[in-house]
mmCIF file of N, CA and C in Angstrom:
data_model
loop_
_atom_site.group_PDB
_atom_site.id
_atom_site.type_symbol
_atom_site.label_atom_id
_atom_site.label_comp_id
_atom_site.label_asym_id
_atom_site.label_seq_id
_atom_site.Cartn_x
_atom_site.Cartn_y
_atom_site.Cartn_z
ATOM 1 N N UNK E 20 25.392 -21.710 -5.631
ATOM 2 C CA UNK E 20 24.671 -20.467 -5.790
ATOM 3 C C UNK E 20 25.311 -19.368 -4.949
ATOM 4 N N UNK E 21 25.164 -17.817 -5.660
ATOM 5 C CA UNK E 21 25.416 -17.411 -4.290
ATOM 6 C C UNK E 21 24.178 -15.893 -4.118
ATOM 7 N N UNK E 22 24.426 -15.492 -3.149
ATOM 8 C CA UNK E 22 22.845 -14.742 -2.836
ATOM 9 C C UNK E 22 23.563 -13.361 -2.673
ATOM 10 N N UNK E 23 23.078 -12.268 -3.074
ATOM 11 C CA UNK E 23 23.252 -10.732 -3.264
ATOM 12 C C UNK E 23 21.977 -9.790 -2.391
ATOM 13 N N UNK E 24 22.701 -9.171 -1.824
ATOM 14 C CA UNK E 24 21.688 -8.455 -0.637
ATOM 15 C C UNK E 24 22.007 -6.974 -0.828
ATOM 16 N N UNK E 25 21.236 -5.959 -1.330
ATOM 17 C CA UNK E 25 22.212 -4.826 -1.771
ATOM 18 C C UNK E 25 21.352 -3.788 -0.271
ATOM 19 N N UNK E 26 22.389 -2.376 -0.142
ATOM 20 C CA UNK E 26 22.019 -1.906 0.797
ATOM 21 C C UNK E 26 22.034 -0.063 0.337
ATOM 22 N N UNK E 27 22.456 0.694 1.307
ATOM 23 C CA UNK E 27 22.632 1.975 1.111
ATOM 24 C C UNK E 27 22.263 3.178 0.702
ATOM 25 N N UNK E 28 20.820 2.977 -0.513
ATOM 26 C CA UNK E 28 20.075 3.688 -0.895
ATOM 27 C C UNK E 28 19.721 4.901 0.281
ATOM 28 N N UNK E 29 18.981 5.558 -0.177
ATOM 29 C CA UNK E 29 18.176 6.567 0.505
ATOM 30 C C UNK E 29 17.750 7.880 -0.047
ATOM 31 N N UNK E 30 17.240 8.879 0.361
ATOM 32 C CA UNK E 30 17.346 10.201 -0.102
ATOM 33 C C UNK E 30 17.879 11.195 0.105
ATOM 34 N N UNK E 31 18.376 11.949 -0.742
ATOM 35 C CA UNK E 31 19.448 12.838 -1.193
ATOM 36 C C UNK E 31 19.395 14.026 -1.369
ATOM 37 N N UNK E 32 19.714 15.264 -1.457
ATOM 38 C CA UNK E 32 19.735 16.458 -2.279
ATOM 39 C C UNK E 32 20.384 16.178 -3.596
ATOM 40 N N UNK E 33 20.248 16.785 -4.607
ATOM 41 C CA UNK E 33 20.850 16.938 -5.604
ATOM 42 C C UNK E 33 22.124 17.382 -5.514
ATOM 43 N N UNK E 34 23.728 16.623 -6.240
ATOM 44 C CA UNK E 34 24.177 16.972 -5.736
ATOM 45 C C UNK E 34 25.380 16.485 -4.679
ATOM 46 N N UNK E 35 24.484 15.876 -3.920
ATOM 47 C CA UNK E 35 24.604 14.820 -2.910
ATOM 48 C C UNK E 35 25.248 13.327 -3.265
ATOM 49 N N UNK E 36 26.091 12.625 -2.201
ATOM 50 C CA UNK E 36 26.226 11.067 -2.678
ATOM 51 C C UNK E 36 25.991 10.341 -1.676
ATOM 52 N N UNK E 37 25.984 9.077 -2.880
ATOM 53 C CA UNK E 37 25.908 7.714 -1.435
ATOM 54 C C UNK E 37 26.699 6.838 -2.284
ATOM 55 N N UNK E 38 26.942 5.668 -1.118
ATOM 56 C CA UNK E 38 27.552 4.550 -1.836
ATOM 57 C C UNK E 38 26.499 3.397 -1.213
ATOM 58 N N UNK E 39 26.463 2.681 -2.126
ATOM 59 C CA UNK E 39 26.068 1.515 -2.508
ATOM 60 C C UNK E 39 26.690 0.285 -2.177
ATOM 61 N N UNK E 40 25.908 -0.826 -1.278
ATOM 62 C CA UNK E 40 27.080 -2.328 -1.102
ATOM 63 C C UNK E 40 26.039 -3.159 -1.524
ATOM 64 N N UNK E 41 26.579 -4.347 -2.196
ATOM 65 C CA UNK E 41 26.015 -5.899 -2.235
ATOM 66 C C UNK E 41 26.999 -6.523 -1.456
ATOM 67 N N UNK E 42 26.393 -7.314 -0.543
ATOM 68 C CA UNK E 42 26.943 -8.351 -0.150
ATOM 69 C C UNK E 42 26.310 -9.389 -0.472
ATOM 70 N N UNK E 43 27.225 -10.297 -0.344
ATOM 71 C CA UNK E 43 27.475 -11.766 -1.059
ATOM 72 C C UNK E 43 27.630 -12.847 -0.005
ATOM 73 N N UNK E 44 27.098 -13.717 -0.249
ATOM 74 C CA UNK E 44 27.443 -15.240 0.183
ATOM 75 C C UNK E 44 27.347 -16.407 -0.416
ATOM 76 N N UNK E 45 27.208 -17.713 0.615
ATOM 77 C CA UNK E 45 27.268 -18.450 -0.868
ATOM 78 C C UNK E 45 28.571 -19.156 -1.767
ATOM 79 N N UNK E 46 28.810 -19.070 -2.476
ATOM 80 C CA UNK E 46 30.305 -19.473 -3.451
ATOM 81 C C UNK E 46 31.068 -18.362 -3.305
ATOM 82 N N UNK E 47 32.476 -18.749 -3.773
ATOM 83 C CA UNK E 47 33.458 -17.697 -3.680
ATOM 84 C C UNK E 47 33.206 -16.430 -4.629
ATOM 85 N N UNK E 48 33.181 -15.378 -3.702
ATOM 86 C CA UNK E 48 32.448 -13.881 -4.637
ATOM 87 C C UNK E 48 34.296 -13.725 -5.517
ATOM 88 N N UNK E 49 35.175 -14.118 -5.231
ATOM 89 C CA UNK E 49 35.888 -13.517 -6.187
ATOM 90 C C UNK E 49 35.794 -14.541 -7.341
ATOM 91 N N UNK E 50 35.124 -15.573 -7.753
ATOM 92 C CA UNK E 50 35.046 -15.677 -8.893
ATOM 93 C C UNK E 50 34.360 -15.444 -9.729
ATOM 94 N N UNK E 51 33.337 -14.540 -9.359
ATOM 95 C CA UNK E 51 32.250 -13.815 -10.575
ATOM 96 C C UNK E 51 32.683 -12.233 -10.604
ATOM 97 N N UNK E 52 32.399 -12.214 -12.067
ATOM 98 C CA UNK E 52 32.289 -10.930 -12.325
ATOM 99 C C UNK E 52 31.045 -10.847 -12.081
ATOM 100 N N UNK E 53 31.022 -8.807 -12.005
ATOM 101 C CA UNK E 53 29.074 -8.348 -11.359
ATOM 102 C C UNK E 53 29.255 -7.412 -11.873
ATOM 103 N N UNK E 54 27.827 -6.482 -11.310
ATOM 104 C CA UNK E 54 27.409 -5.370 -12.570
ATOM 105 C C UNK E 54 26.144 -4.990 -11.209
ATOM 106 N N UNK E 55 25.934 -3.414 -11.871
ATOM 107 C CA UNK E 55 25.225 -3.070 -11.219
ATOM 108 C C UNK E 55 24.007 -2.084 -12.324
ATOM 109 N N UNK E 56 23.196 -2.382 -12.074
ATOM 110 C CA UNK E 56 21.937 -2.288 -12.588
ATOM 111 C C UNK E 56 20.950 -1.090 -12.471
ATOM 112 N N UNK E 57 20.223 -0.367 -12.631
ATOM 113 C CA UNK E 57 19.006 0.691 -12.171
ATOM 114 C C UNK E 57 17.105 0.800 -12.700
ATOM 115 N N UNK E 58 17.098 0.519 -12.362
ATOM 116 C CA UNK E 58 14.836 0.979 -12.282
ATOM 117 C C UNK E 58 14.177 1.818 -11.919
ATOM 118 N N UNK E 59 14.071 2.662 -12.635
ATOM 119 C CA UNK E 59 13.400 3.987 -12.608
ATOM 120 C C UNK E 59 12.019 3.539 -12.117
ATOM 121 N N UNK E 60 10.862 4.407 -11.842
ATOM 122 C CA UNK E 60 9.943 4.364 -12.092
ATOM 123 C C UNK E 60 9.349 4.495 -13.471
ATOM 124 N N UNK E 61 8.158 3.044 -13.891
ATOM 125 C CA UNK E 61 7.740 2.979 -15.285
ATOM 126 C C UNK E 61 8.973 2.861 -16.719
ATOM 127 N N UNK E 62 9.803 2.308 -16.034
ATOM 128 C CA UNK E 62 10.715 2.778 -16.904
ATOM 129 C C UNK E 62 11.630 0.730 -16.990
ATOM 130 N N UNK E 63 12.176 0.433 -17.625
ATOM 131 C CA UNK E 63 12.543 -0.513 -17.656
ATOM 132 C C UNK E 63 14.110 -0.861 -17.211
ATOM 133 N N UNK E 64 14.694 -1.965 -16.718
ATOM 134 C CA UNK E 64 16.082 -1.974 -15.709
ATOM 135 C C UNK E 64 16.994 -1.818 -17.109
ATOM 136 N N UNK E 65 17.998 -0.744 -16.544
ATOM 137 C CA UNK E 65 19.167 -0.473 -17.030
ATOM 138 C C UNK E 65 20.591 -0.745 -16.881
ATOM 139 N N UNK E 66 21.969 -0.987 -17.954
ATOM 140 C CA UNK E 66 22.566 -1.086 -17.229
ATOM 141 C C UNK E 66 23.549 0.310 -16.252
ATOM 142 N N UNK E 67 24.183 -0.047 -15.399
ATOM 143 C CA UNK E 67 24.552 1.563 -15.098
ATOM 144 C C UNK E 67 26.375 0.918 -15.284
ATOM 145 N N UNK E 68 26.984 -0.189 -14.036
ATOM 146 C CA UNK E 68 28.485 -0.297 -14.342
ATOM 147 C C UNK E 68 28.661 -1.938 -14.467
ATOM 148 N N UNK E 69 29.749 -2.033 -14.806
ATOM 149 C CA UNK E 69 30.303 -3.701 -14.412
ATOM 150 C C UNK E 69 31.806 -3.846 -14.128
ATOM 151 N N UNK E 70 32.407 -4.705 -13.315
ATOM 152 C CA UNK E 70 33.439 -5.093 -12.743
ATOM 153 C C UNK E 70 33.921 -6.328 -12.725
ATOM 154 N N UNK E 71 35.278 -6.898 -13.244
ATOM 155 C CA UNK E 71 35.683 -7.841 -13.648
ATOM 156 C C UNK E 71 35.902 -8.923 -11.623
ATOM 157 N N UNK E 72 36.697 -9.753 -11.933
ATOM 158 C CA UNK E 72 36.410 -10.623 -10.622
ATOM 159 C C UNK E 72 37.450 -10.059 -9.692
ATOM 160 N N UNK E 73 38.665 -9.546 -10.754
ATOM 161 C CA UNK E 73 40.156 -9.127 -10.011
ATOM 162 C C UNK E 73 39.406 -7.590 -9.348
ATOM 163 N N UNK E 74 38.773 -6.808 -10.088
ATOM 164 C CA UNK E 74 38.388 -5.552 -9.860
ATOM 165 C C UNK E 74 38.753 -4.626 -10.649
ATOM 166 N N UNK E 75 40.032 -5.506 -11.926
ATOM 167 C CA UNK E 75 40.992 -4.639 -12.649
ATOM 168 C C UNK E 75 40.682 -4.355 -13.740
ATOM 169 N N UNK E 76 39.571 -4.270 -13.916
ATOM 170 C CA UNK E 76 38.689 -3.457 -15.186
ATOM 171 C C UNK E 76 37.243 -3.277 -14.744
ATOM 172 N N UNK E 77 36.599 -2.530 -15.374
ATOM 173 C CA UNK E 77 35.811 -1.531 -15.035
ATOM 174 C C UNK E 77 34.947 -0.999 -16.528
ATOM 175 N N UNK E 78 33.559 -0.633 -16.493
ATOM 176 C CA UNK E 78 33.055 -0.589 -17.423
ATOM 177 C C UNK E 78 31.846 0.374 -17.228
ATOM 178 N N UNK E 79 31.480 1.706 -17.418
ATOM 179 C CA UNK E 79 29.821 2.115 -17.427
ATOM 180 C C UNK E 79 29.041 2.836 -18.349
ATOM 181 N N UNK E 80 28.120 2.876 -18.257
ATOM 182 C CA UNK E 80 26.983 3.094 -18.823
ATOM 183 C C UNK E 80 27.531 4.756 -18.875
ATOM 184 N N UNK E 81 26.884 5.375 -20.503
ATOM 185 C CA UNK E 81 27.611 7.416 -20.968
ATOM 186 C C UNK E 81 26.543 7.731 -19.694
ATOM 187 N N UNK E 82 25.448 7.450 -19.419
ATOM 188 C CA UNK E 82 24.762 8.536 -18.428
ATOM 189 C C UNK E 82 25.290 8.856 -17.134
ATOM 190 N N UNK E 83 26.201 7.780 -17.163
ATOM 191 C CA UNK E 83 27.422 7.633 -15.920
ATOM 192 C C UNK E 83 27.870 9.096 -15.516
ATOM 193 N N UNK E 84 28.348 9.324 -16.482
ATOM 194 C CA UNK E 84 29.107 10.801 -16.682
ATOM 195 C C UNK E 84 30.239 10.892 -15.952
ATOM 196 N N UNK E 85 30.974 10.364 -15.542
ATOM 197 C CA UNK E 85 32.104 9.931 -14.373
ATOM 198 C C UNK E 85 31.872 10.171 -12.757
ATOM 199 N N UNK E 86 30.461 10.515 -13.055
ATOM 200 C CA UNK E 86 30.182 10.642 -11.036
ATOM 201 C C UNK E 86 30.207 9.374 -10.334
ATOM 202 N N UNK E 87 30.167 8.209 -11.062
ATOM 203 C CA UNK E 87 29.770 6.736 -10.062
ATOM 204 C C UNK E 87 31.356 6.044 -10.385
ATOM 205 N N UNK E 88 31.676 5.389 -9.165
ATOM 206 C CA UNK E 88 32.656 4.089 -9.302
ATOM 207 C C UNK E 88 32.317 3.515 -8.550
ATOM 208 N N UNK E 89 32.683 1.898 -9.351
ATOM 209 C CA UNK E 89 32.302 0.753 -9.101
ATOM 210 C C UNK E 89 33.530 -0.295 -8.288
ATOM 211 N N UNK E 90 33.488 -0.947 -7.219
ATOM 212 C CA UNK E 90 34.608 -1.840 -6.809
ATOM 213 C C UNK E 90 34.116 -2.574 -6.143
ATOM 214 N N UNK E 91 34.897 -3.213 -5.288
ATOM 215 C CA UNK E 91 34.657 -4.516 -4.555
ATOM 216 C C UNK E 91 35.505 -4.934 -3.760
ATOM 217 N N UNK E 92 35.658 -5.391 -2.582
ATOM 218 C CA UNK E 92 36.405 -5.864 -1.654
ATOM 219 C C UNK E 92 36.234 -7.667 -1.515
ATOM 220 N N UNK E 93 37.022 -8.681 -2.474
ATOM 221 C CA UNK E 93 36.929 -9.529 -2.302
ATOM 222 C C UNK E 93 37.145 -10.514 -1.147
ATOM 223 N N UNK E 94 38.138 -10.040 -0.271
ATOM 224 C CA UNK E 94 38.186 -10.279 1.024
ATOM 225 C C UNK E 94 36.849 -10.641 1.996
ATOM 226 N N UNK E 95 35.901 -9.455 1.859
ATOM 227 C CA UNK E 95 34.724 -9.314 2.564
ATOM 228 C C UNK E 95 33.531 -9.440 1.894
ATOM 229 N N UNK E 96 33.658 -9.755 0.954
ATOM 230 C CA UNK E 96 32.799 -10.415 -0.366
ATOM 231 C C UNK E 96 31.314 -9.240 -0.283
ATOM 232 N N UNK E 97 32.098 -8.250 -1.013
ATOM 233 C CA UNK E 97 31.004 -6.656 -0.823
ATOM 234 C C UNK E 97 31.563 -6.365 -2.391
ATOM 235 N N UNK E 98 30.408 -5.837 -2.904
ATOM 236 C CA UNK E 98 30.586 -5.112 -4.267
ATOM 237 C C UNK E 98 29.829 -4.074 -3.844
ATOM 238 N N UNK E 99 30.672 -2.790 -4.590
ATOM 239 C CA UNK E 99 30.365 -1.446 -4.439
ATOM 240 C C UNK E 99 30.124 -0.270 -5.046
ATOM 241 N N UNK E 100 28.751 0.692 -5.173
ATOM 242 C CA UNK E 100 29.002 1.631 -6.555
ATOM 243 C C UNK E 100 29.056 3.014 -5.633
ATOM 244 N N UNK E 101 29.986 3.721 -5.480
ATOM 245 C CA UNK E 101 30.270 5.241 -4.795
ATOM 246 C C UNK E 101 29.283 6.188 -5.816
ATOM 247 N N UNK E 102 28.540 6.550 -5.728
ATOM 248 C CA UNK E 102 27.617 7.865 -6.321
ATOM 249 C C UNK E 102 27.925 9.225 -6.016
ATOM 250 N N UNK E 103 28.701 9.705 -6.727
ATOM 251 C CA UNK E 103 28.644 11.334 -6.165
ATOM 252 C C UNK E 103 27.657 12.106 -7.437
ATOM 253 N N UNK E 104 27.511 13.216 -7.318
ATOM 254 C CA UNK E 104 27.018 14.495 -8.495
ATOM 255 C C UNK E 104 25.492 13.777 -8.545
ATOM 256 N N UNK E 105 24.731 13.120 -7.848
ATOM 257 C CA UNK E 105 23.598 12.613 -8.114
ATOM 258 C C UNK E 105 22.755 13.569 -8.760
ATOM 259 N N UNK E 106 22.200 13.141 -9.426
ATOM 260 C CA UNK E 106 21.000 14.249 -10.040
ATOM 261 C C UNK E 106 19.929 13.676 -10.313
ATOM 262 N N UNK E 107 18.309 14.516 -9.947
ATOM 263 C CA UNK E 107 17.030 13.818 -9.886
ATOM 264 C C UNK E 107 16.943 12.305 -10.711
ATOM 265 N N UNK E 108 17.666 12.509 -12.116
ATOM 266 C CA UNK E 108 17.222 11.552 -13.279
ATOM 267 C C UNK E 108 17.792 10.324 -12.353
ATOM 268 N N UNK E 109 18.692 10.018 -11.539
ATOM 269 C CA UNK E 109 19.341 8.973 -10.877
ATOM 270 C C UNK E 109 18.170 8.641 -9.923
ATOM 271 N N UNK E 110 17.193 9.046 -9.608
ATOM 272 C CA UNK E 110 16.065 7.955 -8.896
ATOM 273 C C UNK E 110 15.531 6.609 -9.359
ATOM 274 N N UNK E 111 16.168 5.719 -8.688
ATOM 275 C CA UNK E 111 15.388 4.601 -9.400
ATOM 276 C C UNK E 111 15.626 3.316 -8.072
ATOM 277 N N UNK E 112 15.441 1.999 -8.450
ATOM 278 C CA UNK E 112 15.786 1.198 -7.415
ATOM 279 C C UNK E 112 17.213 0.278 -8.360
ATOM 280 N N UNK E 113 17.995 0.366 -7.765
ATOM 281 C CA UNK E 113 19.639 -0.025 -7.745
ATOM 282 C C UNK E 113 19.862 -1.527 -7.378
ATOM 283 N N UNK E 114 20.076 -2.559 -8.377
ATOM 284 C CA UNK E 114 20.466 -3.574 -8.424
ATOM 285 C C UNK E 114 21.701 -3.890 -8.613
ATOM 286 N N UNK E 115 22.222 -5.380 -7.882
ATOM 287 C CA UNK E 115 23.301 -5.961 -8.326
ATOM 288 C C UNK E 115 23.442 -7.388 -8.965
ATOM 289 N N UNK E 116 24.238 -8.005 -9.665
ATOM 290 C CA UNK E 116 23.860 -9.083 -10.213
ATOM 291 C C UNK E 116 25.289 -10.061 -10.520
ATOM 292 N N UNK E 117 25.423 -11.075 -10.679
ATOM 293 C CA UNK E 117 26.403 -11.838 -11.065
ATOM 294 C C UNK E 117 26.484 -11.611 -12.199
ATOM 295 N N UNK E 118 27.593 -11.960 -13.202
ATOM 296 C CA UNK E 118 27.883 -11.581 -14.662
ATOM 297 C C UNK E 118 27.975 -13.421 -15.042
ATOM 298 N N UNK E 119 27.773 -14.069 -15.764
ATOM 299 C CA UNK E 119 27.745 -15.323 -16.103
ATOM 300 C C UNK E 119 28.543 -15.522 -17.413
ATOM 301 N N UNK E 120 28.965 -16.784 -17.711
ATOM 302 C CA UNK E 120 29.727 -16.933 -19.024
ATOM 303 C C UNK E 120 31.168 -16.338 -18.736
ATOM 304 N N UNK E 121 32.092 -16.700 -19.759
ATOM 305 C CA UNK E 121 33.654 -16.723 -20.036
ATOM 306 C C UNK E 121 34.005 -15.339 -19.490
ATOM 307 N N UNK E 122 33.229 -14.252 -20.704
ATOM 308 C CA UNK E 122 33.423 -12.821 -20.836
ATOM 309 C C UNK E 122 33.189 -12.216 -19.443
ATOM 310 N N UNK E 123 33.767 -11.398 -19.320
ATOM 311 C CA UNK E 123 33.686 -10.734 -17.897
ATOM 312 C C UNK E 123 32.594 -8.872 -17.779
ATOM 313 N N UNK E 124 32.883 -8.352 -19.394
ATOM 314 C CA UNK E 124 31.794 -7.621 -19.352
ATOM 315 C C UNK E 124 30.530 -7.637 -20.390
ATOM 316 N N UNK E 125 29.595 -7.587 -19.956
ATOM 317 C CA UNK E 125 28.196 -7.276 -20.897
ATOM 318 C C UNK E 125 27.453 -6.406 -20.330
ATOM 319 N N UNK E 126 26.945 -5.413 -20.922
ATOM 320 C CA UNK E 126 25.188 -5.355 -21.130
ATOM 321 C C UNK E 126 24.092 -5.375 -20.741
ATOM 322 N N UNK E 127 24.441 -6.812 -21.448
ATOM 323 C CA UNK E 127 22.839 -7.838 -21.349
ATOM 324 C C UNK E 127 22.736 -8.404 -20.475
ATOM 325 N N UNK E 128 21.080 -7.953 -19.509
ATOM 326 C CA UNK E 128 20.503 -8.476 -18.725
ATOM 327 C C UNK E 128 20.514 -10.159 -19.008
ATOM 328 N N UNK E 129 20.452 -10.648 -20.185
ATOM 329 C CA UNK E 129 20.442 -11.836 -19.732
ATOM 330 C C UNK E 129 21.633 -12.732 -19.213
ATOM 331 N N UNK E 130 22.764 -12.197 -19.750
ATOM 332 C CA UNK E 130 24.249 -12.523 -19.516
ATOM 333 C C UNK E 130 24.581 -12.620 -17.603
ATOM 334 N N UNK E 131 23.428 -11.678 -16.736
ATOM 335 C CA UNK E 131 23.344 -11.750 -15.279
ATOM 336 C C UNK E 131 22.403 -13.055 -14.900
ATOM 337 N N UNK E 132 22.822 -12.790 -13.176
ATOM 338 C CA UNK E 132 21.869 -13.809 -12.683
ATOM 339 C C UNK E 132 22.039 -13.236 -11.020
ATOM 340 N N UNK E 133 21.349 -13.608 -10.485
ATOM 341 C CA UNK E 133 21.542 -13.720 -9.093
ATOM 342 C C UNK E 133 21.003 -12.847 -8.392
ATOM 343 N N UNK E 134 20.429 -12.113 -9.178
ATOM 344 C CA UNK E 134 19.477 -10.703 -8.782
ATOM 345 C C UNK E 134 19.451 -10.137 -7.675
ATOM 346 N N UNK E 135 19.996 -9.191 -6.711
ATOM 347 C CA UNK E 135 19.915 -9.515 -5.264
ATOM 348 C C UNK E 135 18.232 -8.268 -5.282
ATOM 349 N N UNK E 136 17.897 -7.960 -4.451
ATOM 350 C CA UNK E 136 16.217 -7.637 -3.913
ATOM 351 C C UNK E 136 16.231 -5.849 -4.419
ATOM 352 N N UNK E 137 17.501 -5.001 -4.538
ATOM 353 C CA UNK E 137 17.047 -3.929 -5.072
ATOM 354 C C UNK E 137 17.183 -2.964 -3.796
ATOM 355 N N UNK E 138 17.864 -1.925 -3.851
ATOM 356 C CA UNK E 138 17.699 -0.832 -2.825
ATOM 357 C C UNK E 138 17.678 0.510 -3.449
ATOM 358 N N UNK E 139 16.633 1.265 -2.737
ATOM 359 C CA UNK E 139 15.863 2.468 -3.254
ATOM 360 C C UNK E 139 16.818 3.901 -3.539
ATOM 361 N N UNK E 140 17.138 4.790 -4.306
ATOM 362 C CA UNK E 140 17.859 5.908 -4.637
ATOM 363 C C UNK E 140 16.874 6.946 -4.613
ATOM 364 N N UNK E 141 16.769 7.842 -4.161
ATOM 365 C CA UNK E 141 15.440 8.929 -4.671
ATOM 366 C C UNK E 141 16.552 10.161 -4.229
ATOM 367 N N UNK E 142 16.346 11.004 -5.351
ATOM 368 C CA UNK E 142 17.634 12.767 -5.290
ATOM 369 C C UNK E 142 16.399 13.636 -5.287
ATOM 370 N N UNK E 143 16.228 14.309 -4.959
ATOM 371 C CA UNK E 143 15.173 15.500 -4.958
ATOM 372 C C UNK E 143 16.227 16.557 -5.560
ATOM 373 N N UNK E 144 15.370 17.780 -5.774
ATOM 374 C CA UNK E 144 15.569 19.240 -6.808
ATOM 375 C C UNK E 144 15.611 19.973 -5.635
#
């Protein structure tokens, strides 16, 4: 197994960035691909990016708009989403997850696992 602890959230101006870490333990983090996730309020989990195990592909969600990148330092077994241009609609709570199966990108929530606990984003106007 391995366990995902995500961190970095907080509040923002619009505008404003943060970056985002999961850390990992557990099994070797460079052999899963991961993905990073979002939960609005009332609103149901989305995907936002995903990242292969090398780091050498890369995948996100159009609401993306090119303000977020996604990486990882396999060395120190940390996966990472940099947020710049935040804007209110980006409030939500920010997940990370293992990617499961052959394929290295999906989607689908069910294709994850490993859920780590969620850290909070809130951008004010």
């Amino acid at each position: 197994q391995v366990q995902l602890v995500e961190s970095g959230g907080g509040l923002v101006q619009a505008g404003g960035s943060l970056r985002l870490s999961c850390a990992a333990s557990g099994r070797t983090f460079s052999n899963y691909n991961m993905g990073w996730f979002r939960q609005a309020p009332g609103k149901e989990r989305k995907f936002v990016a995903a990242i292969s195990w090398s780091g050498g592909s890369t995948y996100y969600a159009d609401f993306v708009e090119d303000r977020f990148t996604i990486s990882r330092d396999n060395a120190q077994k940390v996966l990472y989403l940099q947020m710049n241009s935040l804007k209110p609609e980006d409030t939500a709570v920010y997940y990370c997850a293992v990617k499961y199966g052959a394929k290295w990108y999906s989607q689908d929530q069910t294709e994850f696992g490993s859920w780590g606990q969620g850290t909070q984003v809130t951008v004010s106007s």
